Coordinates of C-alpha atoms and ligand atoms in Angstrom, one line a residue:
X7 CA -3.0 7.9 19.0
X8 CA -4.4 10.0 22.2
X9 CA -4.7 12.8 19.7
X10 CA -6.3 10.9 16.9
X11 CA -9.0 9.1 19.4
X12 CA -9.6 12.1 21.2
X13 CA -10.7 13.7 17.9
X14 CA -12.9 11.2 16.5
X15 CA -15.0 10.6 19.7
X16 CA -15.1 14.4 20.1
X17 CA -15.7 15.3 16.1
X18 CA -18.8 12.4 16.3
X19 CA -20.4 13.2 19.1
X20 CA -20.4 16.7 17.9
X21 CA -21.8 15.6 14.3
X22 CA -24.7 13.5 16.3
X23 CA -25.8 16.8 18.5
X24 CA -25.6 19.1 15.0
X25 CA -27.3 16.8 13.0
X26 CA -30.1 16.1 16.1
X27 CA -30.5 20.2 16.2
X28 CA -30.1 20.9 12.3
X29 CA -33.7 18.6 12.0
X30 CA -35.3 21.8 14.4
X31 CA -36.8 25.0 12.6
X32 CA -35.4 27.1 15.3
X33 CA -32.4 26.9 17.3
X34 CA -33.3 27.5 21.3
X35 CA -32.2 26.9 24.6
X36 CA -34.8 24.6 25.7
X37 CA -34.5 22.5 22.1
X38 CA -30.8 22.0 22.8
X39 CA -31.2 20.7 26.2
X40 CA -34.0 18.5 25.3
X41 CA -31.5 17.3 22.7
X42 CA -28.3 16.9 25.0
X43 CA -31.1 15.1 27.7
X44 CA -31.9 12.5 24.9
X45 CA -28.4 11.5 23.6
X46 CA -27.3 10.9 27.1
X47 CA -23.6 12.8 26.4
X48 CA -21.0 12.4 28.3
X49 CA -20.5 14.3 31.8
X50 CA -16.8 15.4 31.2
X51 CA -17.4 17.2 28.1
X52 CA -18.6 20.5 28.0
X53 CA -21.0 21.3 25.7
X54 CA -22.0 24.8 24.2
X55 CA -24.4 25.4 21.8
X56 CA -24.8 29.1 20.3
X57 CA -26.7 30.9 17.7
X58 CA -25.5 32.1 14.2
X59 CA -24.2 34.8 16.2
X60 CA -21.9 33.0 18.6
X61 CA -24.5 34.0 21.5
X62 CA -24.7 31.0 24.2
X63 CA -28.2 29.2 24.1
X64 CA -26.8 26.3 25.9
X65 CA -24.2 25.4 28.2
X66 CA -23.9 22.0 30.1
X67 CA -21.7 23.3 32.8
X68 CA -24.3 23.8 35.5
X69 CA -21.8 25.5 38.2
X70 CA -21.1 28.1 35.4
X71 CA -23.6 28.4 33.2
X72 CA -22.5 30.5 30.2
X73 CA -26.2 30.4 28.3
X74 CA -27.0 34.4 27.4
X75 CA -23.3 35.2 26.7
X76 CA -21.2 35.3 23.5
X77 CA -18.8 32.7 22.9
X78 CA -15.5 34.4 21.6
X79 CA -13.8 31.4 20.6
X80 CA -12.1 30.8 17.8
X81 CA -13.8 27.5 17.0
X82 CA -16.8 28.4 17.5
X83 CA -16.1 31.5 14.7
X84 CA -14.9 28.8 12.5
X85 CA -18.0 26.5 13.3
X86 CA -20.0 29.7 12.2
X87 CA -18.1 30.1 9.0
X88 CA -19.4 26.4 8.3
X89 CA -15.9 24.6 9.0
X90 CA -15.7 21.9 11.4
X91 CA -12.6 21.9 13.5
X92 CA -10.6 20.3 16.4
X93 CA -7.4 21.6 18.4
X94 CA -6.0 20.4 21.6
X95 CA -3.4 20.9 23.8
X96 CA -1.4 19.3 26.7
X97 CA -0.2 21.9 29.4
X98 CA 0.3 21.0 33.4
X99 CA 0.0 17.6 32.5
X100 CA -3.7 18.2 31.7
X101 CA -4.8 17.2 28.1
X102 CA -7.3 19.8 27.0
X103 CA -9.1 18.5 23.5
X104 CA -12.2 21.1 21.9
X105 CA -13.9 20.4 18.9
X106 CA -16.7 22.3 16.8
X107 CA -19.1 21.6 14.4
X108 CA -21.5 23.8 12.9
X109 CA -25.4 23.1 13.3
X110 CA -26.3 23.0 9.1
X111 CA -29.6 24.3 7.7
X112 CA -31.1 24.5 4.3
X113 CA -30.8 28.6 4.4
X114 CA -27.3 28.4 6.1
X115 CA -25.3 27.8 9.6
X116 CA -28.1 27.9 12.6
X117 CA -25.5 27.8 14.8
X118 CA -22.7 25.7 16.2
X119 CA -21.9 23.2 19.1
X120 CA -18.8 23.5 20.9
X121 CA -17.3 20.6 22.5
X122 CA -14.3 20.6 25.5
X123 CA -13.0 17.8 27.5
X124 CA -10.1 18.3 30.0
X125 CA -8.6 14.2 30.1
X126 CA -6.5 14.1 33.3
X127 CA -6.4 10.2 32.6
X128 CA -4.5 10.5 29.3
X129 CA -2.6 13.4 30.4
X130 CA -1.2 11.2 33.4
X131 CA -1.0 8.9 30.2
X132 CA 0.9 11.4 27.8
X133 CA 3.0 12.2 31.1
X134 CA 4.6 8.7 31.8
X135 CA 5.7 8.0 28.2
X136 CA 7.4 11.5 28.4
X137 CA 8.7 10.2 31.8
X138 CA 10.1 6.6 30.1
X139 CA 11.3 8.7 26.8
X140 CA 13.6 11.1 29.0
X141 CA 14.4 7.7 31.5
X142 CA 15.4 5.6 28.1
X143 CA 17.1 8.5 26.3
X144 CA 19.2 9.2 29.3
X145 CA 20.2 5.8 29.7
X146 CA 20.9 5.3 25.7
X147 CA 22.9 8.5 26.3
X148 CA 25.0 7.7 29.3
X149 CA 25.4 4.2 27.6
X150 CA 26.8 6.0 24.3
X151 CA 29.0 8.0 26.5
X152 CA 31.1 5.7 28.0
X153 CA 31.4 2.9 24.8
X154 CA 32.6 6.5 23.2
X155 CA 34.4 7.2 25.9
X156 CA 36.2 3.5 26.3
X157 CA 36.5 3.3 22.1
X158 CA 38.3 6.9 22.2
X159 CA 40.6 5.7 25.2
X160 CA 41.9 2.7 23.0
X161 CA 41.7 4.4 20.1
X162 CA 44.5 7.0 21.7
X163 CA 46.1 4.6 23.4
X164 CA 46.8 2.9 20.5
X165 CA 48.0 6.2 18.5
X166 CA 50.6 6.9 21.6
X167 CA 52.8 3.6 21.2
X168 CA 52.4 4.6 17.3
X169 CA 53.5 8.0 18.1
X170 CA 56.3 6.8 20.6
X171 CA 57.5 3.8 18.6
X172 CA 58.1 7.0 15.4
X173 CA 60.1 8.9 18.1
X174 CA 62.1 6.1 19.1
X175 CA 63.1 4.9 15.0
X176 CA 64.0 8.4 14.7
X177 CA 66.2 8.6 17.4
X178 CA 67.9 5.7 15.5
X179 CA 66.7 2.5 17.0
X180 CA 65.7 0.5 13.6
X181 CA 65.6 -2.4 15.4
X182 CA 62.5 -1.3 17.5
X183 CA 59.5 -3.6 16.5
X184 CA 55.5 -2.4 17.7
X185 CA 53.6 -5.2 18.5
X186 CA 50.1 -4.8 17.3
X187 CA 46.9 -6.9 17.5
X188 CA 43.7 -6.7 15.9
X189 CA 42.9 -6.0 12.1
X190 CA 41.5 -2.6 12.0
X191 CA 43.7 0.4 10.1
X192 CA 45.8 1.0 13.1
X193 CA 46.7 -2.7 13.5
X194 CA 47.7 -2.1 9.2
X195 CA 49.0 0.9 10.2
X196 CA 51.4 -0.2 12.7
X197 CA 52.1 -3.5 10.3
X198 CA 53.5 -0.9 7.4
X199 CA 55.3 0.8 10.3
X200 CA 56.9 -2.5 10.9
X201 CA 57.8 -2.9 7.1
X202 CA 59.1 0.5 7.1
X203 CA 61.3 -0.1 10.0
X204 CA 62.5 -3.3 8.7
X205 CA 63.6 -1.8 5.3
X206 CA 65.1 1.4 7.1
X207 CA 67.3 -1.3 9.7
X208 CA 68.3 -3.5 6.1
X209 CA 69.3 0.3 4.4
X210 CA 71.3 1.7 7.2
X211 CA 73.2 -1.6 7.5
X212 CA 73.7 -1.6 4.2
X213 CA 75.0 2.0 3.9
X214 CA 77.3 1.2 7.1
X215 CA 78.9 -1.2 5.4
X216 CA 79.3 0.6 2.4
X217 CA 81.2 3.2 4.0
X218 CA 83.1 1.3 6.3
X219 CA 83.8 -0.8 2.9
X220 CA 84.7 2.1 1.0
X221 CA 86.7 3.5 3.5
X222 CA 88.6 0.7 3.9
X223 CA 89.2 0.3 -0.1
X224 CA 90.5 4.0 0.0
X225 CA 92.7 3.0 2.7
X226 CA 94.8 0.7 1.5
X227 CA 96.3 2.5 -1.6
X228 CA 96.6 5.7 0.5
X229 CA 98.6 3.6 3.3
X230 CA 101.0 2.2 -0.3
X231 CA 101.5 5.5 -1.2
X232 CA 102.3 7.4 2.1
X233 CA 104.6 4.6 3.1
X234 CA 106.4 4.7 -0.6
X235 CA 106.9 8.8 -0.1
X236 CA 107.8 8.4 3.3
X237 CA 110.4 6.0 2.2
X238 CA 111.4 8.5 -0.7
X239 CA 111.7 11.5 1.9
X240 CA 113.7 9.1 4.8
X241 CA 116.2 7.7 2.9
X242 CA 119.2 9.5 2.2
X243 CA 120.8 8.7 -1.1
X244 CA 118.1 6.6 -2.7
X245 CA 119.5 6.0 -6.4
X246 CA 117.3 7.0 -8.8
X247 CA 116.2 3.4 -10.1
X248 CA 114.6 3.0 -7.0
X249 CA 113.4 6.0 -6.4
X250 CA 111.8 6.3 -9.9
X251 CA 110.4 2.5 -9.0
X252 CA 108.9 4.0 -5.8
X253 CA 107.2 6.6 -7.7
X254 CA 106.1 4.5 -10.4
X255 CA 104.3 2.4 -7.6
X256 CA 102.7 5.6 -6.0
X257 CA 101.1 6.9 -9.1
X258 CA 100.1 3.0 -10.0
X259 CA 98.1 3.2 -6.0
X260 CA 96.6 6.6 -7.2
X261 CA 95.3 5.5 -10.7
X262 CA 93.4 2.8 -8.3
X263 CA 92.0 5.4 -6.1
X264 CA 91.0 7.5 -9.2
X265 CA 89.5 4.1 -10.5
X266 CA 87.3 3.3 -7.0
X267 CA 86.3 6.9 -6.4
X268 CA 84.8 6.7 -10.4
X269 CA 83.1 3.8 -9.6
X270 CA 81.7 5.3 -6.2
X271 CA 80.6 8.2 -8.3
X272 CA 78.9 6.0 -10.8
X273 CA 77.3 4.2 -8.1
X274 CA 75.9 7.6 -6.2
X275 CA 75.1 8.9 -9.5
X276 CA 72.5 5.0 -9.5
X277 CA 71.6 5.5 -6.3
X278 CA 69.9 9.0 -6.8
X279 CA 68.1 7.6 -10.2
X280 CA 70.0 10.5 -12.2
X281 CA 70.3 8.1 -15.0
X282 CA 66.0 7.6 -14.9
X283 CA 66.2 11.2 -16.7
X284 CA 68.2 10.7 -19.4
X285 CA 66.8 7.2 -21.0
X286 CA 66.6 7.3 -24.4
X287 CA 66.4 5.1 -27.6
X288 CA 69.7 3.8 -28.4
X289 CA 71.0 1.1 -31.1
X290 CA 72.9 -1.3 -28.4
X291 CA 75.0 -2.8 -31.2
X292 CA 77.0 1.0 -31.6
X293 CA 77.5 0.9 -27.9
X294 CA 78.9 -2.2 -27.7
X295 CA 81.4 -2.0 -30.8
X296 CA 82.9 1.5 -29.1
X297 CA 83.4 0.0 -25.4
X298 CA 85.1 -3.1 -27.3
X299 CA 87.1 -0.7 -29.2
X300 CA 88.4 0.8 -26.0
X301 CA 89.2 -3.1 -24.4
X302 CA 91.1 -4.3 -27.4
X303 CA 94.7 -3.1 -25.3
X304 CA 93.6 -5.2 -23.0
X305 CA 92.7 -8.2 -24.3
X306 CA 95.5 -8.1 -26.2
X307 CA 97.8 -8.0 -22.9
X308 CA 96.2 -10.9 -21.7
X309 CA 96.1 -13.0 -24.9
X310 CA 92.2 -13.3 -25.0
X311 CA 90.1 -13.3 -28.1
X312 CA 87.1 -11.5 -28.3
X313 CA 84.3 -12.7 -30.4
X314 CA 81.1 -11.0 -31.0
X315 CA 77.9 -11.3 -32.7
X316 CA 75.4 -8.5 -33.3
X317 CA 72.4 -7.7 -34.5
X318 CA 72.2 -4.2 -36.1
X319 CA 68.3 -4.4 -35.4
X320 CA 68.6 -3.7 -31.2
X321 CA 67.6 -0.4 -30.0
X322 CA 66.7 0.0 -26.4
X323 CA 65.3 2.9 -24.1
X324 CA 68.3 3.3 -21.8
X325 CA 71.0 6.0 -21.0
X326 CA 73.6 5.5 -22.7
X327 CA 76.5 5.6 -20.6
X328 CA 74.5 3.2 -18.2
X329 CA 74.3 0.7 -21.5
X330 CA 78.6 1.9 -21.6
X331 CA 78.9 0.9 -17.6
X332 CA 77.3 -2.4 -18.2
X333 CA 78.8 -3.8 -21.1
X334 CA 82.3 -2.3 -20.4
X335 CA 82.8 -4.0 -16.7
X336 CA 80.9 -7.4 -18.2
X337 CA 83.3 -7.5 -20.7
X338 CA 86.7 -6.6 -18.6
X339 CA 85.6 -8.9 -16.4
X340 CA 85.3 -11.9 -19.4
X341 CA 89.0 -10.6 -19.7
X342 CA 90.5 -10.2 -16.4
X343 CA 88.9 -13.4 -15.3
X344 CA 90.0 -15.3 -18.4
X345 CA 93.2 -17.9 -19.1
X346 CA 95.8 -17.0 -21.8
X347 CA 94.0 -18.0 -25.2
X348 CA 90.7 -17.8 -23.6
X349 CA 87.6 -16.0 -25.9
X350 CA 85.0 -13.6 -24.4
X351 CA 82.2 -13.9 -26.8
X352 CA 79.0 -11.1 -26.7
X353 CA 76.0 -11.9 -28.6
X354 CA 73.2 -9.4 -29.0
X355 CA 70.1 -10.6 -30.8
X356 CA 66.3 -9.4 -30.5
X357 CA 64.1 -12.2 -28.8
X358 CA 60.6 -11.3 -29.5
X359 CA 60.0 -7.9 -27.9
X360 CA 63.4 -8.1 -25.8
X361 CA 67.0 -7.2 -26.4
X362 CA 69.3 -10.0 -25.2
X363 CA 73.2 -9.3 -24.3
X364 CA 74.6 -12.4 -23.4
X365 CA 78.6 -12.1 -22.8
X366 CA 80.3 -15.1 -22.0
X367 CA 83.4 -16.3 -21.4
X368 CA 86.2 -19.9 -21.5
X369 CA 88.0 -18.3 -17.9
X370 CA 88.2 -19.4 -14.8
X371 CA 84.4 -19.0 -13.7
X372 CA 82.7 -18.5 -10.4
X373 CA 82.8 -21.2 -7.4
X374 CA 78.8 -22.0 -7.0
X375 CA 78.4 -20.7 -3.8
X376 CA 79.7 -16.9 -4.6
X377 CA 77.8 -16.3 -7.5
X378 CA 74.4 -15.3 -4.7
X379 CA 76.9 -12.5 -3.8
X380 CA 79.0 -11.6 -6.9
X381 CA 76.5 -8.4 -7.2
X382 CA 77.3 -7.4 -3.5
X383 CA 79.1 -4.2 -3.5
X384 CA 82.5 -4.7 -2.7
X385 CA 82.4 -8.1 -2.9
X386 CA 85.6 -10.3 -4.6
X387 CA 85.7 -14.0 -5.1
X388 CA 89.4 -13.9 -5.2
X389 CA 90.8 -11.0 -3.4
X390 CA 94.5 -11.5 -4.6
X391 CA 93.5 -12.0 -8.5
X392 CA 90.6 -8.9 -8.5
X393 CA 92.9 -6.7 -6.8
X394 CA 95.9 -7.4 -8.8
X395 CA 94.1 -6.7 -12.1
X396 CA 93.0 -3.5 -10.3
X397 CA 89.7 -4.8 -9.5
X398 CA 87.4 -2.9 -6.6
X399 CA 84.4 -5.2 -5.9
X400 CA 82.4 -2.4 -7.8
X401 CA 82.2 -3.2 -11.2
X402 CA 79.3 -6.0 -11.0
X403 CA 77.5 -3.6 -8.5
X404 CA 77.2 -1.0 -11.1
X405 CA 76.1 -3.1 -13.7
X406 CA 73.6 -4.5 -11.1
X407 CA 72.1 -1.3 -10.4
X408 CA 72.7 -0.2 -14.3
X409 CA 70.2 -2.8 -15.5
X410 CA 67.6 -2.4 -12.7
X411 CA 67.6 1.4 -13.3
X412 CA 67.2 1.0 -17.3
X413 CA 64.3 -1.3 -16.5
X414 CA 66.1 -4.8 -17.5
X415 CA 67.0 -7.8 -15.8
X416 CA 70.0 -9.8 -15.4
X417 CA 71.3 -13.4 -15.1
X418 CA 74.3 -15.2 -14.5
X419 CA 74.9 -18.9 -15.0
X420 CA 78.0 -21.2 -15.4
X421 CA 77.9 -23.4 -19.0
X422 CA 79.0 -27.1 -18.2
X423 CA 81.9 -26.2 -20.8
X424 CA 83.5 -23.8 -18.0
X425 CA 83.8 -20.3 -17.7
X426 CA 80.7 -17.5 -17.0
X427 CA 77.6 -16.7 -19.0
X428 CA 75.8 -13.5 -18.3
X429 CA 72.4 -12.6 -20.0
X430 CA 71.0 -8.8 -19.7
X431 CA 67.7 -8.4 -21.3
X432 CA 65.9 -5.3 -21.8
X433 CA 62.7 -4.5 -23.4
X434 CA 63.2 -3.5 -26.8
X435 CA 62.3 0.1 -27.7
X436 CA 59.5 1.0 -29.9
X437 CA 60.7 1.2 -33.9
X438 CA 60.5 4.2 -35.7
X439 CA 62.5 6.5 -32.8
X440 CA 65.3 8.3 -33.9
X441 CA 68.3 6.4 -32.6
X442 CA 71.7 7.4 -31.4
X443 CA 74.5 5.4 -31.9
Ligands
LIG28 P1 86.1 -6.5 -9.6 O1 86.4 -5.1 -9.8 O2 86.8 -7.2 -8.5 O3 86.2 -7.3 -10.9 P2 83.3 -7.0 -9.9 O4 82.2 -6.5 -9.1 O5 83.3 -6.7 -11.3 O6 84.6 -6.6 -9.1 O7 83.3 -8.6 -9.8 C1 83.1 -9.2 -8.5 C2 83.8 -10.5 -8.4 O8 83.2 -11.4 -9.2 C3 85.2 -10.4 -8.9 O9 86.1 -10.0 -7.9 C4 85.4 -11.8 -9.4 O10 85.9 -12.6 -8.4 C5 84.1 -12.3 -9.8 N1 83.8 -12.2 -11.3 C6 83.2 -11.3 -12.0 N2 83.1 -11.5 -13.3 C7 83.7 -12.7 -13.5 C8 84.0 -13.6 -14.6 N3 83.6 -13.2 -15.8 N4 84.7 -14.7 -14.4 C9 85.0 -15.1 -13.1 N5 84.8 -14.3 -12.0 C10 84.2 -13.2 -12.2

């Protein structure tokens, strides 16, 4: 704005004296002070005029008159060339504005008229907004500073008892909960922290009382047999009846441990998704006519009929021996669980784009309040009855996991008529795939 004024007042009142000297024939001295006399111009501003040759004809500084010397100024050069031009500076808190114009004729440039103004008004002017810039910009500064400073501190703060609350879940307390407030990404942050956590504390339970489980399974039949060999080793004379009894009894106590640490296996073998690899279309109705095969001796020790109904038409994207696992301890269940003359019946159908296994059974069912838990590894309704059909508390576990890792679903539920209903569904796989059987 200083700029801008200072340049129109100077350019006009230069334009007024050049067009009040470009009326003259000749360009003198005495012309251009009776000029300057009649336009009354302002005392601050210096005025030169000069000739075409940049000689001084009239100067308005009367301490230092100039007149009879040659301007060497570059405005006054460009004033000559015809151009009209302004420049000004601010130094020492003085603004310093000059201006030319040159003094037109019909035959040319008679001259020019060089303006300069020294404004110690505006320069205080220019000065104090400098002064109030560097005053506000320091304050904004020193202001953005600390909220930086105070944002930052939180900020880390917050990131510590992140950091800390990591080191102590990894030193094994899963119970440890951070306790977070706000809704910003660390308050998310720590919330999925807290998720974690939880699901780590639920998995190590779990896997503690798997093994102490386990353990505990293995023991038992390892106890039987040590205390049958020690009674083979102790007693002298043991007849052979008895003794051949004893170690009819220890290999009976090691087929169980064979049949626990298979299940074990199969249930690691879940756990570490190796089945996920090897899915593959396969005609369920195949599967389930060999595992029956191989339960026939069985259900024929217990007197129990099995029925079955299949649909040729069921192929499904599993792994095979998962689609084994699930139908082979559904179905020894329907039989070990079952009364003399009882049926175990296993439908398979296709139920719009689903496979549906249902395998029921006329035994003994499950008491209500089990049948949350039946899927529980290790768990046993009836201790005496699983373990005396060599039951582990595995089999259901497996087919649990089986199902879940072949992407089905599965459902238990008790028919008014009696006994236990279960229904595995599985999405059916897409026709035209080569199927194994
Ligand atoms: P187990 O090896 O003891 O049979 P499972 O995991 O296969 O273990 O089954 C868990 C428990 O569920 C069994 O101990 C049994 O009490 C009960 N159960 C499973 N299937 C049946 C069934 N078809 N009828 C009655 N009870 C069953």
């Amino acid at each position: 704005m200083v700029i801008a004024a200072k340049k129109s007042s100077l350019q006009s009142q230069g334009l007024v004296i050049s067009s009040s000297l470009s009326a003259l024939d000749t360009l003198t001295g005495e012309a251009a002070a009776q000029v300057m006399e009649l336009l009354d111009v302002t005392p601050a501003t210096r005025i030169l005029v000069t000739d075409p040759a940049g000689r001084i004809l009239f100067d308005t500084a009367e301490d230092d008159d100039a007149a009879g010397r040659y301007a060497l100024l570059a405005e006054v050069r460009a004033a000559l060339n015809g151009r009209s031009v302004f420049f000004c500076s601010y130094t020492g808190d003085v603004f310093t504005s000059r201006a030319a114009v040159p003094v037109p004729s019909a035959s040319g440039v008679l001259g020019a008229v060089y303006l300069s103004e020294s404004d110690a008004e505006q320069g205080e002017i220019i000065h104090g907004l400098q002064r109030n810039l560097r005053t506000v910009s320091l304050v904004f500064g020193g202001v953005g500073i600390v909220v930086v400073y105070l944002i930052a501190a939180t900020l880390t703060h917050r990131i510590k008892k992140l950091a800390a609350a990591v080191n102590v879940v990894s030193a094994g307390d899963y119970a440890y909960r951070l306790n977070v407030r706000g809704n910003d990404e660390i308050a998310e942050l720590s919330d999925e922290f807290n998720d974690l956590t939880g699901r780590l504390e639920s998995t190590e339970e779990a896997r503690r009382r798997f093994v102490s489980d386990a353990s505990h399974e293995l023991r038992t039949p390892l106890a039987a047999i040590r205390l049958l060999s020690d009674s083979i080793t102790q007693s002298d004379g043991m007849d052979g009846d008895t003794m051949r009894e004893f170690a009819t009894d220890i290999g009976s106590e090691a087929e169980r441990l064979q049949r626990i640490t298979e299940k074990l296996m199969n249930l690691t073998k879940l756990d570490a998704g190796v089945s996920q690899r090897q899915r593959e279309p396969v005609e369920a109705a195949a599967v389930v006519r060999r595992t029956l095969h191989l339960l026939e001796p069985l259900a024929a020790a217990q007197n129990v009929a099995i029925v079955t109904r299949l649909d040729e038409s069921c192929a499904v994207r599993a792994a095979a021996d998962d689609l084994y696992q699930i139908i082979f301890n559904l179905a020894e269940n329907g039989i070990k669980y079952n009364v003399p003359g009882g049926r175990v019946e296993l439908d398979l159908r296709r139920e719009d784009s689903d496979v549906v296994l249902t395998v029921s059974d006329t035994g003994i069912g499950i008491p209500a309040a089990d049948i949350a838990h039946i899927f529980d590894r290790f768990y046993r309704v009836d201790k005496a009855r699983s373990r005396a059909s060599g039951g582990s508390g595995l089999g259901l576990a497996i087919v649990h996991d089986a199902v879940a890792a072949n992407g089905g679903t599965i459902e238990v539920s008790l028919p008014e008529t009696g006994g236990t209903r279960f229904t595995v569904t599985f999405p059916a796989a897409e026709s035209g795939k080569e199927v194994r059987s």
